[in-house]
Tab-separated table of C-alpha atoms in Angstrom:
chain	number	residue	atom	x	y	z
Z	1	MET	CA	-43.013	34.344	6.059
Z	2	ILE	CA	-43.505	32.371	2.829
Z	3	GLU	CA	-40.715	31.595	0.380
Z	4	PHE	CA	-41.217	30.033	-3.064
Z	5	VAL	CA	-38.500	27.715	-4.404
Z	6	THR	CA	-37.767	25.870	-7.644
Z	7	MET	CA	-36.436	22.316	-7.904
Z	8	ASP	CA	-32.853	23.483	-8.287
Z	9	ARG	CA	-33.079	25.618	-5.121
Z	10	ALA	CA	-35.018	23.275	-2.853
Z	11	GLU	CA	-32.253	22.006	-0.563
Z	12	ALA	CA	-33.746	23.538	2.587
Z	13	LEU	CA	-37.215	22.232	1.759
Z	14	ASP	CA	-35.889	18.724	1.126
Z	15	ARG	CA	-33.929	18.657	4.390
Z	16	PHE	CA	-37.017	19.725	6.326
Z	17	VAL	CA	-39.293	17.159	4.679
Z	18	GLU	CA	-36.835	14.298	5.090
Z	19	GLY	CA	-36.244	15.109	8.741
Z	20	HIS	CA	-39.852	15.754	9.722
Z	21	PRO	CA	-41.839	12.991	11.494
Z	22	CYS	CA	-44.641	13.486	8.952
Z	23	GLY	CA	-42.350	13.854	5.928
Z	24	HIS	CA	-43.266	12.070	2.703
Z	25	PHE	CA	-41.181	11.494	-0.407
Z	26	MET	CA	-43.890	12.948	-2.650
Z	27	GLN	CA	-43.350	16.294	-0.936
Z	28	CYS	CA	-39.670	16.573	-1.895
Z	29	SER	CA	-38.181	18.099	-5.028
Z	30	GLN	CA	-36.977	14.682	-6.233
Z	31	TRP	CA	-40.600	13.721	-6.787
Z	32	GLY	CA	-40.882	16.679	-9.126
Z	33	ARG	CA	-38.130	15.094	-11.231
Z	34	VAL	CA	-40.175	11.903	-11.461
Z	35	LYS	CA	-43.308	13.866	-12.451
Z	36	GLN	CA	-41.388	15.890	-15.012
Z	37	ASP	CA	-44.453	16.574	-17.164
Z	38	TRP	CA	-46.108	18.387	-14.248
Z	39	PRO	CA	-44.282	21.598	-13.240
Z	40	TRP	CA	-43.129	21.595	-9.600
Z	41	THR	CA	-43.087	24.497	-7.121
Z	42	GLY	CA	-42.173	24.449	-3.434
Z	43	LEU	CA	-43.362	26.703	-0.602
Z	44	ILE	CA	-41.490	27.187	2.670
Z	45	CYS	CA	-43.080	28.741	5.758
Z	46	ARG	CA	-40.555	30.245	8.187
Z	47	ASP	CA	-40.947	31.805	11.624
Z	48	ASP	CA	-39.515	35.179	12.623
Z	49	THR	CA	-36.100	33.630	13.328
Z	50	GLY	CA	-35.913	31.976	9.903
Z	51	GLN	CA	-36.642	28.453	11.144
Z	52	ILE	CA	-38.832	26.372	8.839
Z	53	ARG	CA	-42.265	25.551	10.295
Z	54	GLY	CA	-43.805	23.844	7.275
Z	55	THR	CA	-43.528	23.187	3.564
Z	56	LEU	CA	-45.802	22.466	0.618
Z	57	ALA	CA	-44.784	21.026	-2.761
Z	58	LEU	CA	-47.185	21.567	-5.670
Z	59	LEU	CA	-47.553	19.821	-9.019
Z	60	GLN	CA	-49.381	21.663	-11.789
Z	61	HIS	CA	-51.824	19.669	-13.925
Z	62	HIS	CA	-52.935	21.239	-17.189
Z	63	LEU	CA	-56.491	20.503	-18.312
Z	64	ARG	CA	-57.382	20.101	-21.958
Z	65	PHE	CA	-60.132	22.235	-23.525
Z	66	PHE	CA	-60.623	24.515	-20.492
Z	67	SER	CA	-57.472	26.662	-20.761
Z	68	THR	CA	-56.827	26.136	-17.056
Z	69	SER	CA	-54.973	23.913	-14.633
Z	70	PHE	CA	-55.071	22.810	-11.041
Z	71	PHE	CA	-52.360	22.478	-8.421
Z	72	TYR	CA	-51.986	19.297	-6.414
Z	73	ALA	CA	-49.906	18.602	-3.297
Z	74	PRO	CA	-49.581	14.814	-2.957
Z	75	ARG	CA	-49.378	13.955	0.761
Z	76	GLY	CA	-48.888	17.599	1.651
Z	77	PRO	CA	-48.464	19.962	3.303
Z	78	ILE	CA	-45.772	18.928	5.782
Z	79	PHE	CA	-46.233	20.593	9.149
Z	80	THR	CA	-46.681	19.673	12.798
Z	81	HIS	CA	-50.237	18.456	13.169
Z	82	GLY	CA	-52.204	20.851	15.343
Z	83	ASP	CA	-50.236	23.860	14.098
Z	84	GLY	CA	-53.162	25.571	12.398
Z	85	ARG	CA	-51.274	28.808	11.879
Z	86	THR	CA	-48.629	27.200	9.678
Z	87	PHE	CA	-51.233	25.223	7.738
Z	88	SER	CA	-53.260	28.364	7.073
Z	89	GLU	CA	-50.249	30.408	5.981
Z	90	LEU	CA	-49.176	27.741	3.521
Z	91	ILE	CA	-52.677	27.336	2.105
Z	92	HIS	CA	-53.329	31.075	1.772
Z	93	ALA	CA	-50.052	31.565	-0.095
Z	94	ALA	CA	-50.567	28.512	-2.319
Z	95	ALA	CA	-54.141	29.494	-3.158
Z	96	ALA	CA	-53.213	33.078	-4.083
Z	97	TRP	CA	-50.241	31.904	-6.160
Z	98	SER	CA	-52.313	29.245	-7.955
Z	99	LYS	CA	-55.249	31.565	-8.637
Z	100	ALA	CA	-52.919	34.177	-10.093
Z	101	ARG	CA	-51.875	31.544	-12.637
Z	102	GLY	CA	-55.433	30.861	-13.687
Z	103	ALA	CA	-55.852	27.618	-11.774
Z	104	CYS	CA	-59.360	26.415	-10.939
Z	105	LEU	CA	-58.440	24.249	-7.950
Z	106	LEU	CA	-55.941	23.593	-5.155
Z	107	ARG	CA	-55.981	19.969	-3.969
Z	108	ILE	CA	-54.216	18.363	-1.002
Z	109	ASP	CA	-54.410	14.900	0.603
Z	110	PRO	CA	-52.227	14.899	3.753
Z	111	GLU	CA	-51.627	11.801	5.864
Z	112	ILE	CA	-53.922	12.931	8.658
Z	113	PRO	CA	-56.441	10.430	10.093
Z	114	GLU	CA	-60.047	10.793	8.965
Z	115	ALA	CA	-61.046	10.781	12.647
Z	116	ASP	CA	-59.172	14.067	13.228
Z	117	ALA	CA	-62.262	16.265	13.520
Z	118	ALA	CA	-60.218	19.331	14.518
Z	119	PHE	CA	-58.198	19.250	11.298
Z	120	ALA	CA	-61.300	18.598	9.185
Z	121	ALA	CA	-62.949	21.648	10.772
Z	122	LEU	CA	-59.820	23.754	10.128
Z	123	ALA	CA	-59.720	22.651	6.485
Z	124	ARG	CA	-63.387	23.527	5.998
Z	125	ARG	CA	-62.826	26.963	7.538
Z	126	GLU	CA	-60.131	27.524	4.941
Z	127	GLY	CA	-62.664	26.715	2.231
Z	128	PHE	CA	-61.769	23.097	1.478
Z	129	ARG	CA	-64.335	20.499	0.490
Z	130	VAL	CA	-63.448	17.293	2.348
Z	131	ASP	CA	-64.168	14.195	0.242
Z	132	GLN	CA	-63.959	10.866	2.092
Z	133	ALA	CA	-66.122	9.001	-0.411
Z	134	SER	CA	-63.292	8.072	-2.754
Z	135	ASP	CA	-60.572	5.550	-1.953
Z	136	TYR	CA	-58.061	7.471	-4.073
Z	137	SER	CA	-57.102	11.096	-4.669
Z	138	LEU	CA	-55.288	11.475	-7.997
Z	139	PHE	CA	-53.577	8.102	-7.464
Z	140	GLN	CA	-52.804	8.509	-3.741
Z	141	PRO	CA	-54.723	5.980	-1.635
Z	142	ARG	CA	-56.895	7.152	1.238
Z	143	LEU	CA	-57.087	3.676	2.786
Z	144	CYS	CA	-53.722	2.139	3.641
Z	145	TYR	CA	-51.891	-0.309	5.864
Z	146	VAL	CA	-48.898	0.783	7.942
Z	147	SER	CA	-46.578	-1.191	10.223
Z	148	ALA	CA	-44.914	0.476	13.196
Z	149	LEU	CA	-41.206	-0.405	13.281
Z	150	SER	CA	-40.139	1.597	16.339
Z	151	ARG	CA	-38.050	-0.440	18.791
Z	152	LYS	CA	-38.240	-3.497	16.537
Z	153	ASP	CA	-35.566	-5.951	15.485
Z	154	ALA	CA	-35.819	-8.888	13.086
Z	155	GLN	CA	-37.107	-11.212	15.795
Z	156	SER	CA	-39.846	-8.890	17.065
Z	157	LEU	CA	-40.713	-7.989	13.464
Z	158	ALA	CA	-41.361	-11.649	12.649
Z	159	ALA	CA	-43.390	-11.983	15.857
Z	160	MET	CA	-45.796	-9.341	14.454
Z	161	TYR	CA	-46.666	-11.572	11.519
Z	162	HIS	CA	-49.626	-13.918	11.377
Z	163	ARG	CA	-48.413	-17.472	11.848
Z	164	SER	CA	-49.157	-18.442	8.226
Z	165	THR	CA	-47.250	-15.418	6.901
Z	166	ARG	CA	-44.355	-16.163	9.242
Z	167	TYR	CA	-44.320	-19.778	8.026
Z	168	ASN	CA	-44.261	-18.669	4.378
Z	169	VAL	CA	-41.384	-16.263	5.010
Z	170	HIS	CA	-39.342	-18.915	6.839
Z	171	LYS	CA	-40.054	-21.402	4.045
Z	172	ALA	CA	-38.940	-18.895	1.411
Z	173	LEU	CA	-35.774	-18.074	3.351
Z	174	ARG	CA	-34.855	-21.778	3.340
Z	175	GLY	CA	-35.761	-22.206	-0.323
Z	176	PRO	CA	-33.898	-21.712	-3.606
Z	177	LEU	CA	-34.672	-18.015	-4.089
Z	178	GLN	CA	-32.051	-15.283	-3.975
Z	179	VAL	CA	-32.870	-11.618	-3.408
Z	180	ARG	CA	-30.793	-8.736	-4.712
Z	181	CYS	CA	-31.177	-5.020	-5.388
Z	182	GLY	CA	-31.084	-4.160	-9.073
Z	183	GLY	CA	-30.857	-1.099	-11.265
Z	184	ARG	CA	-32.199	0.379	-14.466
Z	185	GLU	CA	-30.751	-2.528	-16.435
Z	186	ASP	CA	-33.265	-4.795	-14.668
Z	187	LEU	CA	-36.312	-2.721	-15.600
Z	188	PRO	CA	-37.183	-4.734	-18.756
Z	189	GLU	CA	-37.651	-7.846	-16.599
Z	190	PHE	CA	-39.529	-5.824	-13.988
Z	191	CYS	CA	-41.872	-4.374	-16.626
Z	192	ARG	CA	-42.441	-7.805	-18.172
Z	193	MET	CA	-43.592	-9.155	-14.798
Z	194	MET	CA	-45.608	-6.015	-14.102
Z	195	GLU	CA	-47.533	-6.492	-17.361
Z	196	LYS	CA	-48.388	-10.073	-16.349
Z	197	THR	CA	-49.453	-8.953	-12.885
Z	198	ALA	CA	-51.582	-6.164	-14.369
Z	199	ALA	CA	-53.325	-8.563	-16.765
Z	200	LYS	CA	-54.014	-10.987	-13.917
Z	201	ASN	CA	-55.408	-8.317	-11.579
Z	202	GLY	CA	-57.172	-6.096	-14.090
Z	203	PHE	CA	-55.238	-2.824	-13.977
Z	204	THR	CA	-53.233	-0.844	-16.529
Z	205	PRO	CA	-49.455	-0.926	-15.900
Z	206	ARG	CA	-47.306	2.159	-16.161
Z	207	PRO	CA	-44.866	2.315	-19.097
Z	208	GLY	CA	-41.220	1.450	-18.684
Z	209	ASP	CA	-40.004	5.030	-19.063
Z	210	TYR	CA	-42.021	5.986	-15.965
Z	211	PHE	CA	-40.167	3.437	-13.838
Z	212	ALA	CA	-36.869	4.649	-15.292
Z	213	ARG	CA	-37.759	8.201	-14.204
Z	214	PHE	CA	-38.874	6.877	-10.826
Z	215	LEU	CA	-35.493	5.272	-10.102
Z	216	ALA	CA	-33.483	8.144	-11.595
Z	217	GLY	CA	-35.494	10.931	-9.981
Z	218	LEU	CA	-35.514	9.497	-6.464
Z	219	GLY	CA	-31.941	8.237	-6.737
Z	220	ALA	CA	-30.646	6.460	-3.637
Z	221	HIS	CA	-34.067	6.738	-1.980
Z	222	ALA	CA	-35.577	4.190	-4.407
Z	223	ARG	CA	-34.614	0.504	-4.464
Z	224	LEU	CA	-35.579	-2.156	-6.965
Z	225	TYR	CA	-35.667	-5.604	-5.332
Z	226	LEU	CA	-35.619	-8.810	-7.351
Z	227	ALA	CA	-36.263	-12.379	-6.190
Z	228	GLU	CA	-34.498	-14.803	-8.531
Z	229	LEU	CA	-34.705	-18.514	-9.180
Z	230	ASN	CA	-31.547	-19.874	-10.796
Z	231	GLY	CA	-30.621	-16.348	-11.827
Z	232	LYS	CA	-33.999	-15.535	-13.412
Z	233	PRO	CA	-36.247	-12.883	-11.764
Z	234	ILE	CA	-39.641	-14.292	-10.769
Z	235	ALA	CA	-40.797	-11.451	-8.483
Z	236	ALA	CA	-39.834	-7.822	-7.943
Z	237	SER	CA	-40.761	-4.749	-5.956
Z	238	ILE	CA	-39.832	-1.081	-5.712
Z	239	ALA	CA	-39.624	0.610	-2.319
Z	240	VAL	CA	-38.765	4.176	-1.345
Z	241	PHE	CA	-36.728	4.855	1.805
Z	242	TYR	CA	-37.299	8.457	2.811
Z	243	GLY	CA	-36.852	9.928	6.243
Z	244	ARG	CA	-38.477	7.670	8.807
Z	245	THR	CA	-40.669	5.761	6.369
Z	246	CYS	CA	-40.164	2.935	3.908
Z	247	SER	CA	-42.970	2.920	1.324
Z	248	LEU	CA	-43.792	-0.090	-0.814
Z	249	CYS	CA	-44.737	1.398	-4.173
Z	250	TYR	CA	-44.868	-1.412	-6.750
Z	251	CYS	CA	-44.681	-5.193	-6.765
Z	252	CYS	CA	-45.135	-7.921	-9.362
Z	253	SER	CA	-44.433	-11.614	-9.792
Z	254	GLU	CA	-44.556	-14.684	-12.002
Z	255	GLU	CA	-46.757	-17.658	-11.181
Z	256	ALA	CA	-43.639	-19.518	-10.058
Z	257	GLY	CA	-42.924	-16.700	-7.620
Z	258	ASP	CA	-46.342	-17.066	-6.041
Z	259	LYS	CA	-45.749	-20.763	-5.404
Z	260	LEU	CA	-42.359	-20.107	-3.786
Z	261	HIS	CA	-43.661	-17.182	-1.657
Z	262	ALA	CA	-41.331	-14.766	-3.425
Z	263	ASN	CA	-43.471	-11.748	-2.562
Z	264	GLU	CA	-43.389	-12.579	1.150
Z	265	LEU	CA	-39.610	-12.966	0.881
Z	266	LEU	CA	-39.307	-9.545	-0.752
Z	267	GLN	CA	-41.480	-8.019	1.970
Z	268	TRP	CA	-39.168	-9.484	4.597
Z	269	HIS	CA	-36.056	-8.083	2.926
Z	270	MET	CA	-37.588	-4.623	2.473
Z	271	GLN	CA	-38.777	-4.491	6.073
Z	272	THR	CA	-35.499	-5.700	7.590
Z	273	ASP	CA	-33.652	-3.185	5.407
Z	274	ALA	CA	-36.036	-0.530	6.741
Z	275	LEU	CA	-35.064	-1.518	10.280
Z	276	GLU	CA	-31.381	-1.180	9.395
Z	277	GLN	CA	-32.062	2.252	7.877
Z	278	GLY	CA	-33.693	3.418	11.113
Z	279	CYS	CA	-37.186	3.682	9.670
Z	280	THR	CA	-40.051	3.771	12.155
Z	281	ARG	CA	-42.841	3.035	9.645
Z	282	PHE	CA	-43.383	0.648	6.767
Z	283	ASP	CA	-46.138	1.904	4.462
Z	284	PHE	CA	-47.836	-0.893	2.519
Z	285	ARG	CA	-49.806	1.772	0.622
Z	286	GLY	CA	-53.323	1.404	-0.649
Z	287	VAL	CA	-56.270	-0.930	-0.522
Z	288	GLN	CA	-59.849	-0.565	-1.719
Z	289	GLY	CA	-62.833	-0.508	0.574
Z	290	PRO	CA	-63.152	-1.308	4.274
Z	291	PRO	CA	-61.412	-4.252	6.002
Z	292	VAL	CA	-64.476	-6.501	6.080
Z	293	GLU	CA	-64.832	-9.969	4.583
Z	294	SER	CA	-67.809	-8.881	2.453
Z	295	ASN	CA	-65.467	-6.524	0.534
Z	296	PRO	CA	-64.582	-8.166	-2.840
Z	297	ALA	CA	-61.058	-6.741	-2.450
Z	298	TYR	CA	-60.616	-8.145	1.059
Z	299	GLY	CA	-57.859	-10.517	-0.095
Z	300	LEU	CA	-55.337	-7.679	-0.298
Z	301	HIS	CA	-56.405	-6.499	3.164
Z	302	ARG	CA	-55.808	-9.975	4.545
Z	303	TYR	CA	-52.407	-10.204	2.851
Z	304	LYS	CA	-51.204	-6.947	4.438
Z	305	GLN	CA	-52.741	-7.837	7.796
Z	306	GLY	CA	-50.589	-10.961	7.691
Z	307	PHE	CA	-47.505	-8.773	8.204
Z	308	GLY	CA	-48.999	-7.180	11.307
Z	309	ALA	CA	-49.864	-3.942	9.513
Z	310	GLU	CA	-52.615	-1.691	10.863
Z	311	PHE	CA	-55.434	-0.300	8.723
Z	312	CYS	CA	-55.317	3.510	8.334
Z	313	ALA	CA	-57.991	5.749	6.846
Z	314	TRP	CA	-56.598	9.190	5.992
Z	315	ILE	CA	-58.591	12.423	5.844
Z	316	GLY	CA	-59.152	12.108	2.094
Z	317	GLN	CA	-59.224	14.422	-0.876
Z	318	LEU	CA	-59.400	18.111	0.073
Z	319	ASP	CA	-60.368	20.476	-2.737
Z	320	LEU	CA	-60.199	24.254	-2.513
Z	321	PRO	CA	-62.085	25.691	-5.524
Z	322	LEU	CA	-60.377	28.810	-6.878
Z	323	ARG	CA	-62.763	29.364	-9.803
Z	324	PRO	CA	-65.924	27.715	-8.453
Z	325	ALA	CA	-68.026	27.613	-11.632
Z	326	LEU	CA	-65.208	26.114	-13.691
Z	327	TYR	CA	-64.291	23.738	-10.856
Z	328	HIS	CA	-67.828	22.332	-10.697
Z	329	LEU	CA	-67.976	21.931	-14.477
Z	330	ILE	CA	-64.703	19.995	-14.545
Z	331	LYS	CA	-65.686	17.910	-11.517
Z	332	ARG	CA	-68.918	16.852	-13.206
Z	333	ALA	CA	-66.915	15.814	-16.269
Z	334	ALA	CA	-64.477	13.878	-14.078
Z	335	ASP	CA	-67.271	12.147	-12.170
Z	336	SER	CA	-68.885	11.111	-15.451
Z	337	GLY	CA	-65.739	9.229	-16.544
Z	338	LEU	CA	-64.200	11.873	-18.810
Z	339	TYR	CA	-61.355	12.664	-16.391
Z	340	ARG	CA	-58.570	11.098	-18.425
Z	341	MET	CA	-59.667	12.971	-21.538
Z	342	LEU	CA	-59.486	16.255	-19.641
Z	343	ARG	CA	-55.919	15.753	-18.397
Z	344	LYS	CA	-53.102	16.851	-20.683
């Protein structure tokens, strides 16, 4: 049995997602409040007794010039892996609902390993095209690093670290930096450092109002950490604590912060807080390319490996064309670099 819910009636969906071993914050209704420009809809799959077996949260993306849209489920659906029946029921309902609204595509990118051949075969039987060529699916990374926190304490956590990382953390703990959790009033300083970090690393930073929505929409689940030197922030990060996972979402720093190992200190505080919260996973989020030294982006791999994190390659971008001719036309435009122009 499938039930559709809106953001203001999603309590049952949110409880299920937060309590599920595979739950992800992007599959809760709070994420819909962050992505307020993209209409949110939730699906709940129940068994004959009314118990929830799986959920799927969709964001609608309108496409300019084509009078259509597509529906995207970041890190969804949420279900017990191996339960093909629940997966199929959710997908059939989502596809029919999306197609009835003129959508050209249903896209998902669940946190299921790329080596899971059984799930890949199931997805293909449902009509999905499995794309493992791209490192990202609409901003969600396919290649990540994750640390297992089960049965860990601060001492065993530090023992996971590479000796140089452990040394840097201990040095920072003995140094002049102070770490605190901030609020929206600290976002101007955060955005200032993020702009510097973006310029240094060659990416475009998000605007300040996005980070304000991020903190407001996720509420107590989101924490802004600041490392300060003599009361002045020199590094910052934003983490989301949701269910059993702490996810590092954004980080930035000044040059002075790099010299004082402020980022390593922030990592330590986020991870020890995750232990106190009962989290079993710390998600370092995305990297580009494989973990080999010939990769030009290997430095970020090495940094995350220093904390004892394990490399994970998820199944990738799964596209279910609902209007095949239009889907292929839009995909060609996206592949040619016109994707941003096509999004509204």
